[in-house]
Amino acid sequence: MESVLSPAASVQTRPRKKRIQAWKWAPYLFISPFLIIFCVFGIFPLLFSATLSFAQWDPAAGFGAIKWIHFDNYKFVLTDSWFWKSLGNTVYIAIASGLPQHLVAIPFAAFLSTVIRGRNAVLGAYFVPFITSSVAIALIFSSLFSKDFGAINAILMSLHNLPGIGIIFPDHKIDWLLDTSLVKPTVSFVVFWRYVGWNTVLYLAAMQTIPEDLYEAATLDGAGTFRKFWHITLPMIRPMMFFAVSLTLINNLQLFEEPFILLGDNGGIGQAGMTTAMYMYRTAFYFSDFGTACAISWVMFIVIAVLSYGNHKLFALAGGKEE
Amino acid sequence: MAMVNTRKTYARPIAWGIVLVGAVLMLAPFFFTFVLATQPRDRIYQIPPPMWFGSNLLKNIHTLTDMIPYWHNLGMSFYVAVMTTVLALFFCSMAGYAFAMYEFRFKKALFTVVLGSMLLPPFLGLIPTFMLMNFIGWLDQPRALYLPAAAAAFGIFLMRQYISSAVPKELMEAARIDGCGEFRIYWSVVLPLIGPALGTLGLITFISSWNSFLQPLVIMHSPESFTVPVALRSMQSPTNTDWGAVMAGSAIAVLPLLILFALFSRRLIAGLTAGAVKG
């Protein structure tokens, strides 16, 4: 590559300007490793998956065994009660873990933005769950949540025995991971725990870009903490709210690891906590139905895209009203 | 910020109380990981469960390495994470440099492709990636994990942002007049100037590779080639999980991340939010 630009012989003959020109092909070469990998391991699998979602195929039988069945996989998915159940579970967990994340993170970030000493230590404690292995964490929680020997029930029991405030705590051990009505709230809690610090960091970053004099002017006008929060902080962080909510939406709709570890690979008793990602995984690797699994993933892609678009419209609408 | 209210002095202690209780709840699972990792099996099943450290850590690690090839798994995780990081730093800084410093045809279209690829849910590529790896005989091969992960669009974005603000274009021209080739400019002029950005991207890449679960779950099939998260999951049994050993394994898996975080939390948080704040 170097020799192209610095042929000693041509230095004399070329005009000075020519020498500081970049070699024309250099940028393409610099980008090519990314592009090649992206095409081979990114674009190609997607096209392959889109194709396969219209076929029935046992990979062991070779490419000759691909059988085209048009929209049958999609028809199956859209009329499959398991798919709808898994989608219901996914949306339930997405909302039950996602909404509290933001409802807690925004006031928490507002509080932290007024704190000078000790802020980083507190923020660090909340942020650590986000960077640690979700599998290791889910394993820890499945021990903590276990009915008979889990620390959570033990702590709740000892709180129940406290005089006075004890009555607000349950008087019996709770079967967090086997009671079908508790499975989804329990998984949601673990997901909430994992992402609340991340959202706080995002909101805190946005709040630090709000000009100080807005708050000073409001203080002079006699606005209290809550009014300043409502009329200055919230409107100013709206772009970040849109970004953070979009990320939550996209991540939560692909939720796999926490329910997979906490509840087992079938999503717990009665598939009460089986998410769509888990259902897709099972369809492919337990039932060896790769065509249907690909169709599930494309249906989910459309669901994610539609909800993201709805989210975008919602924020645009809210913005229009405020301004 | 100027939201401190001097009238209601009782509000702040209450807020601090809530925040500190929350912080304890955030850290408690890590504490219990290390507690259970040091307890003998029968102690874990006792009521009430142990709330403080025991002395059974080495024995639990023994059980762990008897049950699964844990040191192999740890080595595999390290190998994959280091390879991913090195390749991602190389590829992303090169591409980011091209997008930041050159004018060329299709630049805009290509950058749109890079940004667009960030929007695709990883979930979508899982099955076809497995099939592709199966077809080319890369199942169980670490390269099936680190090569695809090395083309990280987020990394290109981060590098482009940093290089266009940190490296003046005049520097490239000066280097060219001195007879530097294009690759040489990247390697000996630009790379030394972008150390902080490389450090941040390296941390993010290493951590996400270390934590990755779904890809290794479908690609790695023999217990020796499992990465740590997949290996830990394989120890889980519906009836008879040896929690002491599992927690010892989890503690060892989480420890490098806690250390990295303790050392570089500020840089890590700044890097992760860079895209969010600017974009």
XYZ file of C-alpha atoms in Angstrom:
602
model
C 0.000 0.000 0.000
C 2.764 2.456 0.835
C 4.624 2.100 -2.420
C 1.725 3.465 -4.428
C 2.000 6.901 -2.887
C 5.717 7.286 -2.672
C 7.342 6.189 -5.879
C 10.617 8.078 -5.690
C 10.837 8.493 -9.446
C 7.576 10.348 -9.850
C 8.250 12.921 -7.156
C 10.153 15.106 -9.598
C 7.626 15.002 -12.402
C 4.374 15.405 -10.488
C 3.174 18.834 -9.382
C 3.373 19.511 -5.650
C -0.401 19.426 -5.145
C -0.632 15.906 -6.453
C 1.614 14.514 -3.749
C -0.684 15.343 -0.860
C -3.678 13.749 -2.522
C -4.886 10.621 -0.774
C -4.598 7.356 -2.573
C -8.025 6.896 -4.118
C -8.661 3.347 -3.022
C -7.405 3.684 0.532
C -10.759 4.441 2.227
C -12.397 1.470 0.534
C -9.613 -0.804 1.732
C -9.965 0.556 5.271
C -13.673 -0.211 5.301
C -13.430 -3.551 3.547
C -12.775 -5.805 6.587
C -15.975 -4.549 8.169
C -17.908 -4.771 4.934
C -16.761 -8.293 4.115
C -17.580 -9.627 7.578
C -20.848 -7.732 7.624
C -21.922 -9.156 4.269
C -20.884 -12.727 5.075
C -22.045 -12.923 8.701
C -24.682 -10.178 8.736
C -26.495 -9.630 5.439
C -26.220 -13.141 4.038
C -27.744 -14.871 7.096
C -30.614 -12.370 7.039
C -31.386 -13.073 3.390
C -31.057 -16.768 4.090
C -33.453 -16.498 7.020
C -35.964 -14.543 4.942
C -35.819 -17.238 2.257
C -36.069 -20.070 4.721
C -39.159 -18.589 6.352
C -41.026 -19.638 3.172
C -39.735 -23.207 3.216
C -39.667 -26.442 5.086
C -36.201 -27.846 5.428
C -34.249 -30.454 7.305
C -30.649 -29.208 7.069
C -29.278 -32.735 7.472
C -30.873 -33.734 4.142
C -28.957 -31.142 2.090
C -30.095 -28.257 -0.072
C -32.106 -30.529 -2.361
C -34.536 -31.155 0.472
C -35.766 -27.553 0.659
C -39.510 -27.613 0.124
C -41.226 -24.343 -0.750
C -44.438 -23.885 1.136
C -45.191 -20.192 0.457
C -46.781 -18.501 3.464
C -47.555 -21.704 5.384
C -44.956 -20.992 8.088
C -46.415 -17.533 8.651
C -49.956 -18.932 8.647
C -48.873 -21.486 11.220
C -47.175 -18.898 13.422
C -50.093 -16.483 13.317
C -52.618 -19.185 14.237
C -50.382 -20.901 16.789
C -51.635 -20.547 20.351
C -48.110 -21.029 21.744
C -46.810 -18.156 19.672
C -49.542 -15.825 20.940
C -48.991 -16.980 24.479
C -45.270 -16.319 24.196
C -45.943 -12.905 22.664
C -48.331 -12.123 25.528
C -45.681 -13.177 28.049
C -43.036 -11.091 26.286
C -45.183 -7.963 26.192
C -46.232 -8.469 29.828
C -42.620 -8.773 31.008
C -41.515 -5.945 28.716
C -44.035 -3.570 30.286
C -43.771 -4.848 33.866
C -39.994 -4.483 33.820
C -39.714 -1.565 31.398
C -42.182 0.942 32.810
C -40.784 0.912 36.391
C -37.255 1.232 34.963
C -38.077 4.671 33.615
C -40.427 5.723 36.417
C -37.616 5.067 38.907
C -34.661 6.158 36.771
C -35.950 9.654 35.913
C -36.567 10.967 39.468
C -33.471 9.114 40.640
C -31.332 10.800 37.978
C -32.916 14.164 38.897
C -31.925 13.558 42.510
C -28.397 12.479 41.586
C -27.965 15.583 39.445
C -28.230 17.646 42.651
C -25.646 15.513 44.411
C -21.976 16.348 44.207
C -20.257 14.128 46.740
C -20.714 10.385 46.494
C -22.568 10.514 43.205
C -20.219 8.225 41.314
C -20.202 5.600 44.054
C -24.007 5.475 44.164
C -24.261 5.445 40.387
C -21.678 2.666 40.222
C -23.695 0.456 42.572
C -26.776 0.833 40.365
C -24.823 0.381 37.147
C -22.906 -2.803 37.989
C -25.859 -5.140 37.227
C -25.889 -3.823 33.657
C -22.331 -4.892 32.888
C -22.319 -8.282 34.593
C -23.153 -11.603 32.979
C -26.919 -12.021 32.801
C -26.516 -15.792 33.081
C -24.451 -15.638 36.278
C -26.931 -13.127 37.672
C -29.991 -15.170 36.712
C -28.398 -18.219 38.371
C -27.899 -16.208 41.553
C -31.493 -15.037 41.477
C -32.814 -18.540 40.921
C -31.076 -19.507 44.153
C -32.247 -16.381 46.006
C -35.850 -16.868 44.829
C -36.081 -20.551 45.682
C -38.983 -21.325 47.970
C -37.459 -23.308 50.803
C -33.866 -22.219 51.059
C -33.822 -18.911 49.195
C -32.564 -15.802 50.953
C -35.497 -13.674 49.753
C -38.114 -15.759 51.535
C -35.875 -15.961 54.602
C -35.585 -12.161 54.730
C -39.322 -11.675 54.174
C -40.064 -14.166 56.976
C -37.834 -12.376 59.433
C -39.389 -9.044 58.434
C -42.823 -10.569 59.064
C -41.768 -11.395 62.599
C -40.914 -7.782 63.346
C -43.366 -6.138 65.742
C -45.564 -3.372 64.287
C -44.674 -3.217 60.613
C -44.494 -7.025 60.331
C -48.054 -7.445 59.074
C -47.298 -5.892 55.682
C -45.003 -8.829 54.889
C -46.337 -12.283 53.899
C -46.844 -14.915 56.600
C -45.880 -17.867 54.404
C -43.082 -18.792 52.026
C -43.696 -17.730 48.463
C -43.051 -19.990 45.496
C -41.620 -17.277 43.259
C -40.519 -19.491 40.389
C -43.195 -22.191 40.363
C -46.409 -20.267 41.070
C -47.666 -19.436 37.558
C -49.125 -16.110 38.689
C -45.784 -14.975 40.142
C -43.423 -16.164 37.419
C -43.762 -13.110 35.186
C -43.511 -10.509 37.990
C -40.418 -12.309 39.319
C -38.694 -12.342 35.920
C -39.717 -8.711 35.420
C -38.097 -7.788 38.710
C -34.783 -9.342 37.664
C -34.901 -7.511 34.319
C -35.784 -4.269 36.109
C -32.873 -4.783 38.489
C -30.510 -5.247 35.565
C -31.435 -2.153 33.544
C -32.548 0.514 36.035
C -28.986 1.789 36.570
C -28.317 1.959 32.843
C -31.410 4.134 32.337
C -30.396 6.324 35.265
C -27.012 6.895 33.637
C -28.680 7.856 30.348
C -31.041 10.317 32.033
C -28.297 11.772 34.186
C -26.197 12.366 31.069
C -29.139 14.195 29.475
C -29.822 16.271 32.597
C -26.236 17.455 32.723
C -26.688 19.166 29.355
C -29.610 21.304 30.639
C -28.405 24.929 31.024
C -28.102 25.989 34.656
C -29.712 29.400 34.097
C -33.069 27.808 33.283
C -33.219 26.559 36.846
C -31.895 29.856 38.234
C -34.565 31.839 36.400
C -37.262 29.460 37.655
C -35.975 29.776 41.221
C -36.170 33.575 40.967
C -39.759 33.210 39.776
C -40.475 31.214 42.910
C -40.759 27.731 41.398
C -40.327 24.816 43.800
C -38.393 21.590 43.237
C -41.358 19.750 41.786
C -42.377 22.542 39.380
C -38.803 22.809 38.122
C -38.694 19.073 37.590
C -42.033 19.046 35.769
C -41.597 22.161 33.619
C -37.855 22.185 32.933
C -36.226 18.794 33.507
C -38.880 16.589 31.938
C -39.335 18.572 28.705
C -35.568 18.992 28.316
C -34.830 15.267 28.569
C -37.561 14.250 26.138
C -35.150 13.257 23.335
C -33.295 11.026 25.783
C -36.587 9.559 27.008
C -37.367 8.619 23.438
C -33.961 7.006 22.994
C -34.059 5.145 26.309
C -37.635 3.914 25.873
C -36.796 2.714 22.354
C -33.808 0.761 23.662
C -35.911 -0.797 26.430
C -38.561 -1.758 23.910
C -36.097 -3.367 21.509
C -34.177 -5.221 24.232
C -37.193 -6.391 26.200
C -38.969 -7.790 23.164
C -35.934 -10.023 22.555
C -35.725 -11.146 26.176
C -34.201 -14.602 26.500
C -31.548 -15.151 29.127
C -33.342 -14.276 32.362
C -36.476 -16.421 31.804
C -34.389 -19.184 30.206
C -32.216 -19.531 33.318
C -34.814 -18.702 35.975
C -37.619 -20.860 34.616
C -35.893 -23.519 32.540
C -35.864 -23.951 28.776
C -39.636 -24.510 28.496
C -40.486 -21.263 30.265
C -41.743 -22.746 33.513
C -44.973 -24.487 34.427
C -47.574 -24.029 31.689
C -45.052 -21.946 29.713
C -46.101 -19.075 31.969
C -42.822 -17.275 31.371
C -41.841 -18.443 27.902
C -40.884 -15.435 25.802
C -41.046 -15.340 22.026
C -37.248 -15.507 21.785
C -37.343 -18.714 23.832
C -40.156 -20.070 21.684
C -38.123 -19.365 18.547
C -35.087 -21.074 20.076
C -37.169 -24.137 20.982
C -38.824 -24.291 17.570
C -35.427 -24.347 15.896
C -33.294 -26.449 18.206
C -35.777 -28.734 20.007
C -38.354 -29.259 17.264
C -35.842 -28.831 14.375
C -38.349 -26.686 12.534
C -36.027 -24.034 11.169
C -38.473 -22.610 8.623
C -41.076 -21.848 11.271
C -38.413 -20.482 13.615
C -37.291 -18.051 10.907
C -40.896 -17.005 10.334
C -41.252 -16.350 14.091
C -38.174 -14.149 14.052
C -39.511 -12.085 11.123
C -42.924 -11.695 12.730
C -41.121 -10.467 15.846
C -39.040 -8.102 13.743
C -42.253 -6.584 12.391
C -43.721 -6.342 15.904
C -40.572 -4.547 17.106
C -40.570 -2.222 14.106
C -44.270 -1.347 14.498
C -43.976 -0.717 18.240
C -40.826 1.386 17.711
C -42.678 3.434 15.120
C -45.630 3.831 17.503
C -43.228 4.948 20.214
C -41.736 7.501 17.835
C -45.207 8.847 16.967
C -46.130 9.001 20.651
C -43.084 11.100 21.507
C -43.636 13.348 18.497
C -47.222 13.889 19.656
C -46.188 14.634 23.243
C -43.603 17.085 21.919
C -46.177 18.895 19.796
C -48.431 19.453 22.790
C -45.758 20.875 25.004
C -44.269 23.359 22.614
C -27.553 21.609 39.725
C -29.712 24.304 41.210
C -32.583 22.112 42.244
C -31.622 22.108 45.907
C -34.464 23.414 47.953
C -33.523 25.018 51.233
C -37.037 25.113 52.639
C -37.697 21.390 52.809
C -34.633 20.097 54.578
C -36.282 16.799 55.517
C -36.758 15.755 51.878
C -33.092 15.160 51.179
C -32.356 12.732 54.012
C -35.430 10.712 52.993
C -34.304 10.674 49.360
C -30.810 9.630 50.421
C -32.307 6.872 52.562
C -34.285 5.461 49.637
C -31.298 5.706 47.297
C -28.981 3.925 49.737
C -31.481 1.133 50.437
C -31.756 0.755 46.661
C -27.973 0.590 46.334
C -27.863 -2.212 48.902
C -30.544 -4.100 46.949
C -28.518 -3.613 43.758
C -25.366 -5.058 45.297
C -26.991 -7.762 47.448
C -27.072 -10.442 44.721
C -23.314 -10.072 44.231
C -22.790 -10.356 47.962
C -24.867 -13.544 48.106
C -22.973 -15.001 45.140
C -19.762 -14.765 47.097
C -21.455 -15.933 50.318
C -22.918 -19.059 48.699
C -19.676 -19.732 46.843
C -17.955 -20.161 50.217
C -20.570 -22.399 51.834
C -20.741 -26.188 51.971
C -23.649 -27.858 50.241
C -25.676 -28.787 53.338
C -25.327 -25.300 54.803
C -26.898 -23.737 51.704
C -30.055 -25.785 52.142
C -30.404 -24.923 55.819
C -33.014 -22.517 57.126
C -32.290 -19.679 57.493
C -29.787 -19.633 54.625
C -26.263 -18.362 55.271
C -25.877 -14.604 55.362
C -22.109 -14.518 55.823
C -19.007 -16.108 54.259
C -18.010 -19.693 55.028
C -14.751 -21.508 54.428
C -15.711 -23.925 51.676
C -14.603 -21.906 48.646
C -11.746 -24.165 47.537
C -13.850 -27.265 47.920
C -16.648 -25.720 45.863
C -14.147 -24.837 43.148
C -12.994 -28.464 43.227
C -16.547 -29.711 42.787
C -17.007 -27.204 39.997
C -13.946 -28.360 38.075
C -14.965 -31.991 38.616
C -18.391 -31.390 37.128
C -17.415 -29.298 34.115
C -14.105 -28.430 32.391
C -14.305 -24.988 33.983
C -10.691 -23.898 33.359
C -11.153 -24.803 29.700
C -14.339 -22.755 29.626
C -12.619 -19.830 31.290
C -9.797 -20.071 28.765
C -12.291 -20.218 25.912
C -14.112 -17.146 27.210
C -10.821 -15.255 27.515
C -9.626 -16.338 24.091
C -12.889 -15.368 22.376
C -13.145 -12.066 24.263
C -9.513 -11.098 23.535
C -9.756 -12.035 19.856
C -13.060 -10.160 19.484
C -11.569 -7.112 21.162
C -8.344 -7.061 19.138
C -10.123 -7.568 15.811
C -12.922 -5.122 16.635
C -10.400 -2.442 17.621
C -8.440 -2.981 14.409
C -11.418 -3.139 12.026
C -13.502 -0.439 13.708
C -10.653 2.053 14.021
C -9.715 1.522 10.352
C -13.285 1.966 9.137
C -13.937 4.838 11.552
C -10.750 6.528 10.318
C -11.891 6.180 6.693
C -15.322 7.636 7.475
C -13.852 10.476 9.506
C -10.933 11.593 7.331
C -11.565 10.705 3.680
C -13.945 11.905 1.032
C -14.983 9.125 -1.331
C -17.860 7.956 -3.450
C -20.663 6.100 -1.649
C -19.326 7.352 1.698
C -22.767 8.465 2.811
C -24.484 5.308 1.604
C -21.891 3.086 3.271
C -22.165 4.952 6.556
C -25.938 4.600 6.406
C -25.427 0.857 6.027
C -23.215 0.859 9.137
C -25.738 2.827 11.197
C -28.635 0.820 9.818
C -27.039 -2.449 10.861
C -27.230 -1.256 14.482
C -31.018 -1.279 14.212
C -31.301 -4.955 13.262
C -32.252 -7.089 16.249
C -29.522 -9.705 16.894
C -32.303 -12.217 17.478
C -33.070 -12.154 13.740
C -29.690 -13.543 12.716
C -29.462 -16.305 15.310
C -30.798 -19.259 13.338
C -29.285 -18.445 9.939
C -25.930 -17.779 11.634
C -26.107 -21.212 13.236
C -26.931 -22.768 9.869
C -24.147 -20.908 8.105
C -21.613 -22.013 10.728
C -22.929 -25.545 10.493
C -22.602 -25.460 6.713
C -19.017 -24.176 6.638
C -18.025 -26.494 9.479
C -17.353 -23.795 12.074
C -19.562 -25.185 14.849
C -17.532 -25.499 18.038
C -14.904 -23.128 16.567
C -14.093 -19.970 18.520
C -13.734 -18.059 15.251
C -17.467 -18.550 14.662
C -17.937 -16.320 17.715
C -15.231 -13.695 17.366
C -15.235 -13.016 13.629
C -18.892 -11.935 13.333
C -18.638 -9.957 16.582
C -15.576 -8.071 15.310
C -17.617 -6.118 12.751
C -19.332 -3.913 15.291
C -21.193 -0.958 13.825
C -21.306 0.777 17.191
C -17.508 0.665 17.303
C -17.213 2.300 13.882
C -19.598 5.016 14.978
C -17.639 5.630 18.191
C -14.305 5.699 16.335
C -15.539 8.042 13.638
C -16.840 10.488 16.252
C -13.595 10.444 18.182
C -11.214 10.575 15.221
C -13.016 13.465 13.527
C -12.786 15.504 16.723
C -9.311 14.450 17.886
C -7.229 14.149 14.716
C -6.691 17.256 12.560
C -6.694 16.636 8.817
C -3.546 18.765 8.415
C -1.687 16.019 10.228
C -2.482 13.584 7.444
C -1.359 16.028 4.794
C 1.888 16.660 6.634
C 2.468 12.921 6.852
C 1.790 12.509 3.129
C 4.279 15.239 2.239
C 6.798 13.370 4.340
C 6.143 10.347 2.138
C 3.887 8.328 4.386
C 1.637 5.753 2.764
C -2.041 5.693 3.632
C -1.828 2.628 5.855
C 1.268 3.998 7.516
C -0.603 7.229 8.360
C -3.349 5.181 10.001
C -0.923 2.926 11.833
C 1.773 5.312 13.055
C 0.029 8.684 13.111
C -3.652 8.131 13.868
C -3.622 5.036 16.093
C -1.316 6.536 18.749
C -3.594 9.574 18.964
C -6.811 7.680 19.668
C -5.712 5.655 22.687
C -8.583 6.750 24.956
C -11.225 5.822 22.369
C -9.530 2.468 21.759
C -9.527 1.839 25.503
C -13.226 2.573 25.817
C -14.228 0.480 22.825
C -11.946 -2.318 24.009
C -13.639 -2.399 27.412
C -17.132 -2.408 25.937
C -16.255 -5.133 23.438
C -14.509 -7.327 25.980
C -17.384 -7.110 28.432
C -20.100 -7.804 25.899
C -18.161 -10.755 24.498
C -17.547 -12.113 28.001
C -21.270 -11.897 28.818
C -22.560 -13.161 25.494
C -24.787 -16.203 25.890
C -27.155 -16.884 23.006
C -24.545 -17.100 20.218
C -22.200 -19.485 22.090
C -25.248 -21.464 23.243
C -26.199 -22.360 19.678
C -22.675 -22.570 18.212
C -20.602 -24.328 20.873
C -21.675 -27.932 21.354
C -18.934 -29.789 23.197
C -18.438 -29.039 26.911
C -14.742 -28.182 26.376
C -15.596 -25.415 23.942
C -18.384 -23.861 26.023
C -17.800 -20.297 27.134
C -18.311 -19.613 30.838
C -22.004 -18.553 30.716
C -22.949 -21.647 28.686
C -20.883 -23.881 30.979
C -22.561 -22.450 34.078
C -25.947 -22.982 32.539
C -25.068 -26.616 31.815
C -24.604 -27.201 35.558
C -28.167 -26.206 36.263
C -30.426 -29.155 36.928
C -34.134 -28.998 37.695
C -33.817 -31.209 40.754
C -30.312 -31.263 42.059
C -28.222 -28.177 41.396
C -25.013 -27.964 43.421
C -25.392 -24.309 44.366
C -22.034 -23.986 46.067
C -20.229 -25.018 42.891
C -22.511 -22.991 40.604
C -22.006 -19.894 42.751
C -18.244 -20.423 42.813
C -18.335 -20.544 39.007
C -20.565 -17.472 38.842
C -18.332 -15.582 41.242
C -15.277 -16.330 39.103
C -17.212 -15.295 35.971
C -18.348 -12.008 37.495
C -15.090 -11.084 39.212
C -13.136 -9.871 36.132
C -16.059 -7.597 35.240
C -16.279 -6.161 38.745
C -12.530 -5.474 38.670
C -12.723 -3.837 35.221
C -15.637 -1.763 36.419
C -13.873 -0.683 39.590
C -10.874 0.439 37.532
C -12.576 2.058 34.560
C -16.199 2.811 35.505
C -16.019 6.437 34.415
C -14.552 5.685 30.978
C -16.971 2.798 30.473
C -20.061 4.849 31.317
C -18.855 7.752 29.170
C -18.272 5.417 26.226
C -21.624 3.675 26.495
C -23.545 6.940 26.654
C -21.460 8.722 23.981
C -23.735 7.588 21.176
C -26.839 8.397 23.160
C -25.941 11.965 24.077
C -24.474 13.079 20.781
C -26.818 11.194 18.498
